[in-house]
Backbone as numpy.savetxt, mean C-alpha at the origin, in Angstrom:
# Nx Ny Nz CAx CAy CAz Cx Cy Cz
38.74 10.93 21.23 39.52 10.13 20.30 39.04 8.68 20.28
38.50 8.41 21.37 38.02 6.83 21.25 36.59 6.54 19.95
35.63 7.72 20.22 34.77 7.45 19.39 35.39 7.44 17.74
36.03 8.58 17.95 36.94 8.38 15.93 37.59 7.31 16.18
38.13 6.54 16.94 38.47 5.58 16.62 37.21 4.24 16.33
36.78 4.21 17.36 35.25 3.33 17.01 34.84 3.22 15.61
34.67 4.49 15.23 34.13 5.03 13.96 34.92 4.49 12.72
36.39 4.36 12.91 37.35 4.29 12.05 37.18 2.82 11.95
37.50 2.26 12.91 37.25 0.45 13.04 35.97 0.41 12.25
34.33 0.65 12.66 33.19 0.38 12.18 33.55 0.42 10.44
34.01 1.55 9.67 34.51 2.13 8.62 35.39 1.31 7.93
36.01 0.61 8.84 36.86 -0.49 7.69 36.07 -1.72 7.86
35.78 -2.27 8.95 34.92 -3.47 8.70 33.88 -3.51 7.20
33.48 -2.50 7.45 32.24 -2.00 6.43 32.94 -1.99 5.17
33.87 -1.36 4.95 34.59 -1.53 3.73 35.24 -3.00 3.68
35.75 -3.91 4.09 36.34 -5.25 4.49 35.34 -6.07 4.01
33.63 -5.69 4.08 32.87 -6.38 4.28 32.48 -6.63 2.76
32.20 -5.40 1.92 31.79 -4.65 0.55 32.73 -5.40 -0.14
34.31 -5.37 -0.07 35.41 -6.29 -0.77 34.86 -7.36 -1.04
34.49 -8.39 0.54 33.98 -9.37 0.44 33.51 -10.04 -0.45
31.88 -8.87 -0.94 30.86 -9.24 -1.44 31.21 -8.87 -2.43
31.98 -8.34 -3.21 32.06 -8.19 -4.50 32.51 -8.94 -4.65
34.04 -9.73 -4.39 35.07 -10.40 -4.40 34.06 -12.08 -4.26
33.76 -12.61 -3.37 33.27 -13.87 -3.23 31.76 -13.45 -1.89
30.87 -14.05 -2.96 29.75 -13.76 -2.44 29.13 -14.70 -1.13
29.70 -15.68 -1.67 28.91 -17.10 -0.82 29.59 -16.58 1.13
31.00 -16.51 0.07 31.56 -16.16 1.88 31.64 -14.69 2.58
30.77 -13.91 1.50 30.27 -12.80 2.41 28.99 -13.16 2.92
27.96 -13.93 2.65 26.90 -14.31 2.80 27.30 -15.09 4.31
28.33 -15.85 4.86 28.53 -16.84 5.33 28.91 -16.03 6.57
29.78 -15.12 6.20 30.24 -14.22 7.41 29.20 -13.31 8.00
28.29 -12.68 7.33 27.45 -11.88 7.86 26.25 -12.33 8.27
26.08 -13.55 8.45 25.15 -14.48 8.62 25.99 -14.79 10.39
27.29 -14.98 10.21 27.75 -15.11 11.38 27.74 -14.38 12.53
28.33 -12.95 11.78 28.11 -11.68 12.74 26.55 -11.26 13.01
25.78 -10.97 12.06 24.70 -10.34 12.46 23.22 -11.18 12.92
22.13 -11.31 13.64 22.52 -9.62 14.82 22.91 -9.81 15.60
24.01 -11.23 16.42 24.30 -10.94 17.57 25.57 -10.47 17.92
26.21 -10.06 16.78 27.67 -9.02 17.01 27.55 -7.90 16.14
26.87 -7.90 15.09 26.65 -6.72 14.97 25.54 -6.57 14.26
24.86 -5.27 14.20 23.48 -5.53 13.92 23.36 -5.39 12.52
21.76 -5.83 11.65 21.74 -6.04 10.57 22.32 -4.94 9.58
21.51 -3.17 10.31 21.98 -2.17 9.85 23.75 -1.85 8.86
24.09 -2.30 9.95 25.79 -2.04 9.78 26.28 -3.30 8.18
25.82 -3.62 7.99 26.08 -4.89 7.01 26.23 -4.06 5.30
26.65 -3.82 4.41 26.75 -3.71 3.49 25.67 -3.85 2.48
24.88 -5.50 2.81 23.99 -6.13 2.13 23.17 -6.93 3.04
22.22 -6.81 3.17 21.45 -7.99 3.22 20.37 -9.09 3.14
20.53 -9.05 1.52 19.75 -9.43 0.78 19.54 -11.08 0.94
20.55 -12.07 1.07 20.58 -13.30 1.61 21.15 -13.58 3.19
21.04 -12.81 3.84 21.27 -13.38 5.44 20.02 -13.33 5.90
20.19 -14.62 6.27 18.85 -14.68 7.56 18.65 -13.98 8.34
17.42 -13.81 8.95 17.35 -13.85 10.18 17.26 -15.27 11.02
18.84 -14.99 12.30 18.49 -16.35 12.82 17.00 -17.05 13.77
16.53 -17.49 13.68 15.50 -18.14 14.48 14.29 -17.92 14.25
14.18 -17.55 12.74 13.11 -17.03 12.50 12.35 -17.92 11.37
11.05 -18.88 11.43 10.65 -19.55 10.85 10.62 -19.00 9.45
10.68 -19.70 8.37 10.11 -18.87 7.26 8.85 -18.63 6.96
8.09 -19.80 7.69 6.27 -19.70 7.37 5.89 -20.01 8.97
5.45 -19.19 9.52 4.74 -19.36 10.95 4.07 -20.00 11.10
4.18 -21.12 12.07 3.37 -22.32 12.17 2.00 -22.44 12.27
1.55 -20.97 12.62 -0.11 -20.65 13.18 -0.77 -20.38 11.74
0.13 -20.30 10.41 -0.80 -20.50 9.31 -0.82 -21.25 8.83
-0.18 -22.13 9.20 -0.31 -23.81 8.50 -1.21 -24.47 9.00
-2.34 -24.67 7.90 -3.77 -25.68 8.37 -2.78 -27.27 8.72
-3.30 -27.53 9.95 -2.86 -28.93 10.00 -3.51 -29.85 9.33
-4.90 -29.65 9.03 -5.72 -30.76 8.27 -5.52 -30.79 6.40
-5.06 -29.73 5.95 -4.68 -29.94 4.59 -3.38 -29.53 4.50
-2.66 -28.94 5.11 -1.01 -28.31 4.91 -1.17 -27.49 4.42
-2.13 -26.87 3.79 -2.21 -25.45 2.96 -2.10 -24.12 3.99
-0.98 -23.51 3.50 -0.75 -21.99 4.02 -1.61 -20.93 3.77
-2.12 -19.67 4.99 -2.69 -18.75 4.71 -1.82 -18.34 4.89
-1.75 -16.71 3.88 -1.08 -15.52 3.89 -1.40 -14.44 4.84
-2.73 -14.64 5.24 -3.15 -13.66 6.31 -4.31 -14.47 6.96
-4.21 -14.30 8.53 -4.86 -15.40 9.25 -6.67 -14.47 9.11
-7.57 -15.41 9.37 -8.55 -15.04 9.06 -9.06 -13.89 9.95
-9.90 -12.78 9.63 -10.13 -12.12 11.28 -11.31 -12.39 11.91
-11.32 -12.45 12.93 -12.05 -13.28 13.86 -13.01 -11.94 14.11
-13.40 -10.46 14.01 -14.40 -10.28 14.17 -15.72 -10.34 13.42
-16.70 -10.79 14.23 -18.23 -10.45 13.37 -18.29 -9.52 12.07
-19.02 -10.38 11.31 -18.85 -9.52 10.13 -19.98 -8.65 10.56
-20.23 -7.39 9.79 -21.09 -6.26 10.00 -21.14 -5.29 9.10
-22.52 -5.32 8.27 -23.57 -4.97 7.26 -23.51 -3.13 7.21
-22.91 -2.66 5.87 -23.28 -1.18 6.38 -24.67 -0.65 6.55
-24.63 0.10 7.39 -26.11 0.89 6.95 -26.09 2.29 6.83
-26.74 2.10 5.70 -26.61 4.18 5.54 -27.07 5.06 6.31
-26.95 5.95 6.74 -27.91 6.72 7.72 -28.17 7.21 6.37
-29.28 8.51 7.33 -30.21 9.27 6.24 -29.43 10.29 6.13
-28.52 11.11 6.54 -27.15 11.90 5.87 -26.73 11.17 4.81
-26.05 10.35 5.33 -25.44 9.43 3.87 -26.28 9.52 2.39
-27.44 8.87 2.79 -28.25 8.75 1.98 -28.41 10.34 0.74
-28.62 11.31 1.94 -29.54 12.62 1.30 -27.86 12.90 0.48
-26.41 12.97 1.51 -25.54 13.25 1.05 -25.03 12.44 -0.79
-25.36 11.62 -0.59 -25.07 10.66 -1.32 -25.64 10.95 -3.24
-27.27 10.76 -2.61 -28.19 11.80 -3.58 -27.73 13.01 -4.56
-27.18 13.86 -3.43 -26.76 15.57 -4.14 -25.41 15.15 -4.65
-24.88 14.21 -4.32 -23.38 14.25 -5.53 -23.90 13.35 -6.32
-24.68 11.92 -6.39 -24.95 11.77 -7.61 -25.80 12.36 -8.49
-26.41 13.42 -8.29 -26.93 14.52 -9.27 -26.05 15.12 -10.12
-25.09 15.76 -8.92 -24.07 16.23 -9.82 -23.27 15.13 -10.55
-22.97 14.21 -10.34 -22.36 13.40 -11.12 -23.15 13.29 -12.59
-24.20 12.77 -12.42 -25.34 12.78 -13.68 -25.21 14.26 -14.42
-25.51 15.16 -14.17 -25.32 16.66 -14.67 -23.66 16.55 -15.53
-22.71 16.16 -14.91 -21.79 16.53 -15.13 -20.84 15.35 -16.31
-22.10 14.15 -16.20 -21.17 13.16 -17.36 -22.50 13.10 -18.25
-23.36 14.02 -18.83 -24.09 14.20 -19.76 -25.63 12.98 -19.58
-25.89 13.05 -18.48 -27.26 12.47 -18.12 -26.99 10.73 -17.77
-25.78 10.17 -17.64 -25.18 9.11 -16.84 -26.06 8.92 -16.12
-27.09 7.78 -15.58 -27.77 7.63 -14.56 -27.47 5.60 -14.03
-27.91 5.55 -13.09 -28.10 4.26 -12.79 -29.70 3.65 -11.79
-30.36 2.68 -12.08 -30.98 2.39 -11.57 -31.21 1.93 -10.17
-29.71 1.36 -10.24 -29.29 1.12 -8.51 -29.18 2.42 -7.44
-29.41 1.46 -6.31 -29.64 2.57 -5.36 -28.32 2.82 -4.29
-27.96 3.84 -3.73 -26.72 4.34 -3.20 -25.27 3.95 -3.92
-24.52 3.71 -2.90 -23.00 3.76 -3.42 -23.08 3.11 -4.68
-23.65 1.89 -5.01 -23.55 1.04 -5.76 -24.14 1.81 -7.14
-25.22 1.96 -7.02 -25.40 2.93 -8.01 -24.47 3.83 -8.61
-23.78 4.75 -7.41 -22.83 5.68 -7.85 -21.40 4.62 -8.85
-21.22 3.59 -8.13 -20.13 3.15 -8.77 -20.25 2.26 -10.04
-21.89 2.02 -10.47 -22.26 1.52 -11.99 -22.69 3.37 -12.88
-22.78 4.31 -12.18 -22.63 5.44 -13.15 -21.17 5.65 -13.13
-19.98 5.83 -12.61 -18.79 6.13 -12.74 -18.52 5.28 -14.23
-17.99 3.75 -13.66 -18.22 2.75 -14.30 -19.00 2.83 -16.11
-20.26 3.37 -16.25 -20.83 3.28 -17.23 -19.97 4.68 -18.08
-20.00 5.58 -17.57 -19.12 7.14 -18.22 -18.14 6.62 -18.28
-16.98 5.73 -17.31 -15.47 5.95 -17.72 -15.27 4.92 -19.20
-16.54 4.04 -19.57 -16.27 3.35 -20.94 -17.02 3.69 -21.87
-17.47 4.93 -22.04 -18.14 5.13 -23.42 -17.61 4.41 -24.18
-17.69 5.05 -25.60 -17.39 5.15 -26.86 -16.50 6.49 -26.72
-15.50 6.93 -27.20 -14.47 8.05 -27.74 -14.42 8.95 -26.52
-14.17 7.95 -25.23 -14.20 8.65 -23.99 -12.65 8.73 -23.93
-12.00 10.13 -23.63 -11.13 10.67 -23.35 -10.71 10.72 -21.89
-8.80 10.59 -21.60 -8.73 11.03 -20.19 -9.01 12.23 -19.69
-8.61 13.50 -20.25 -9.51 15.31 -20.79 -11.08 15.33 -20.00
-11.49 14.53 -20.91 -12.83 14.49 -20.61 -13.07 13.82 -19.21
-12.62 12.93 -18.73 -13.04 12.54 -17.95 -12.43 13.37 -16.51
-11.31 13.66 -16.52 -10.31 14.52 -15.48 -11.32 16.23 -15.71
-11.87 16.31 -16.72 -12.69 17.39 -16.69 -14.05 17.01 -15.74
-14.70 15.95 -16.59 -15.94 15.47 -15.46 -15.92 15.55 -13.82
-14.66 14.78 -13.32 -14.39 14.70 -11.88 -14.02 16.19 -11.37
-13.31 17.03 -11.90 -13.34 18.94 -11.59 -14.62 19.23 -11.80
-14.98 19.20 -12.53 -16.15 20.01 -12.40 -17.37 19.23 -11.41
-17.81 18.26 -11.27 -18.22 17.59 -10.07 -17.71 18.11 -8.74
-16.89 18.02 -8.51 -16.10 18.26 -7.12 -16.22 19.83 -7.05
-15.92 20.80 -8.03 -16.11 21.44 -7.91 -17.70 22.28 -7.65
-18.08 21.62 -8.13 -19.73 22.03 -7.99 -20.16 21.71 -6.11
-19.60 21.01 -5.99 -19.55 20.56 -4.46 -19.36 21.70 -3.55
-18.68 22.56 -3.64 -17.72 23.35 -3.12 -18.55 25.02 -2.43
-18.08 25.67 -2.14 -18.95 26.89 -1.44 -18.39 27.49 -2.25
-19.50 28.98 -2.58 -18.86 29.63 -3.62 -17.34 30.43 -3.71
-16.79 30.44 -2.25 -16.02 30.86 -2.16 -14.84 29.78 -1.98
-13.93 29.43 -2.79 -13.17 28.28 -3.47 -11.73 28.21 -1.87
-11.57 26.95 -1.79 -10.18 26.93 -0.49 -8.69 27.25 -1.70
-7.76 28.04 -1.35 -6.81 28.28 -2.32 -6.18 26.95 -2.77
-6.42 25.95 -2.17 -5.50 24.59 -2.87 -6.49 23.51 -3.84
-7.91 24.57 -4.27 -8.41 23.71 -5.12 -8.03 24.17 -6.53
């Protein structure tokens, strides 16, 4: 009986709280700013779309350049940058789907070499002239599919 009671108390606060905020907003804002989280936690709240969190900066001091005041949104990352390199899988792999790609968007080619290539033939097919979504949702099936062993996985 104690927990239904718990439950019953939690249950009207919560409803007490909802009145509130319909009724006068500022001083539901004011109260639940009071209670939560150190009497009750954010969860339990009705709303909380304007309560703070207490003690919590709004802009973290570690992105504020001290020499211009300008804020980053994401601090820079500090590892070494590092250059892909294709292996020769990649490469050979790379090759046999852009064949099929070429085969499959009517002789599409690019002069560039690897990915980049692949992504100025995508690129050059998805803007023809009287290029269709059909057509193109056909191009990418039948590509992918050509990929495939002759014996098909049931979720293709």
């Amino acid at each position: 009986t104690l927990n239904l009671r718990l439950r019953s108390l939690k249950l009207s606060r919560y409803y007490l709280l909802n009145k509130m905020l319909k009724t006068n907003y500022n001083d539901y804002i004011a109260t639940a700013s009071f209670l939560s989280p150190s009497r009750i936690p954010r969860s339990a709240l009705p709303n909380v779309q304007d309560v703070p969190y207490p003690e919590q900066p709004i802009m973290p001091k570690s992105l504020i350049d001290e020499e211009d005041g300008k804020t980053e949104l994401v601090a820079d990352c500090t590892l070494e940058n590092v250059g892909f390199q294709e292996s020769i899988l990649d490469q050979a792999l790379l090759k046999i789907f852009r064949s099929f790609v070429e085969k499959n968007t009517g002789g599409v080619t690019s002069s560039q070499e690897g990915i980049k290539g692949l992504l100025e033939q995508g690129r050059t097919y998805m803007v023809q002239p009287n290029q269709t979504p059909q057509a193109q949702q056909k191009m990418v099936y039948d590509t992918l599919g050509g990929l495939m062993t002759p014996v098909l996985p049931p979720f293709y």
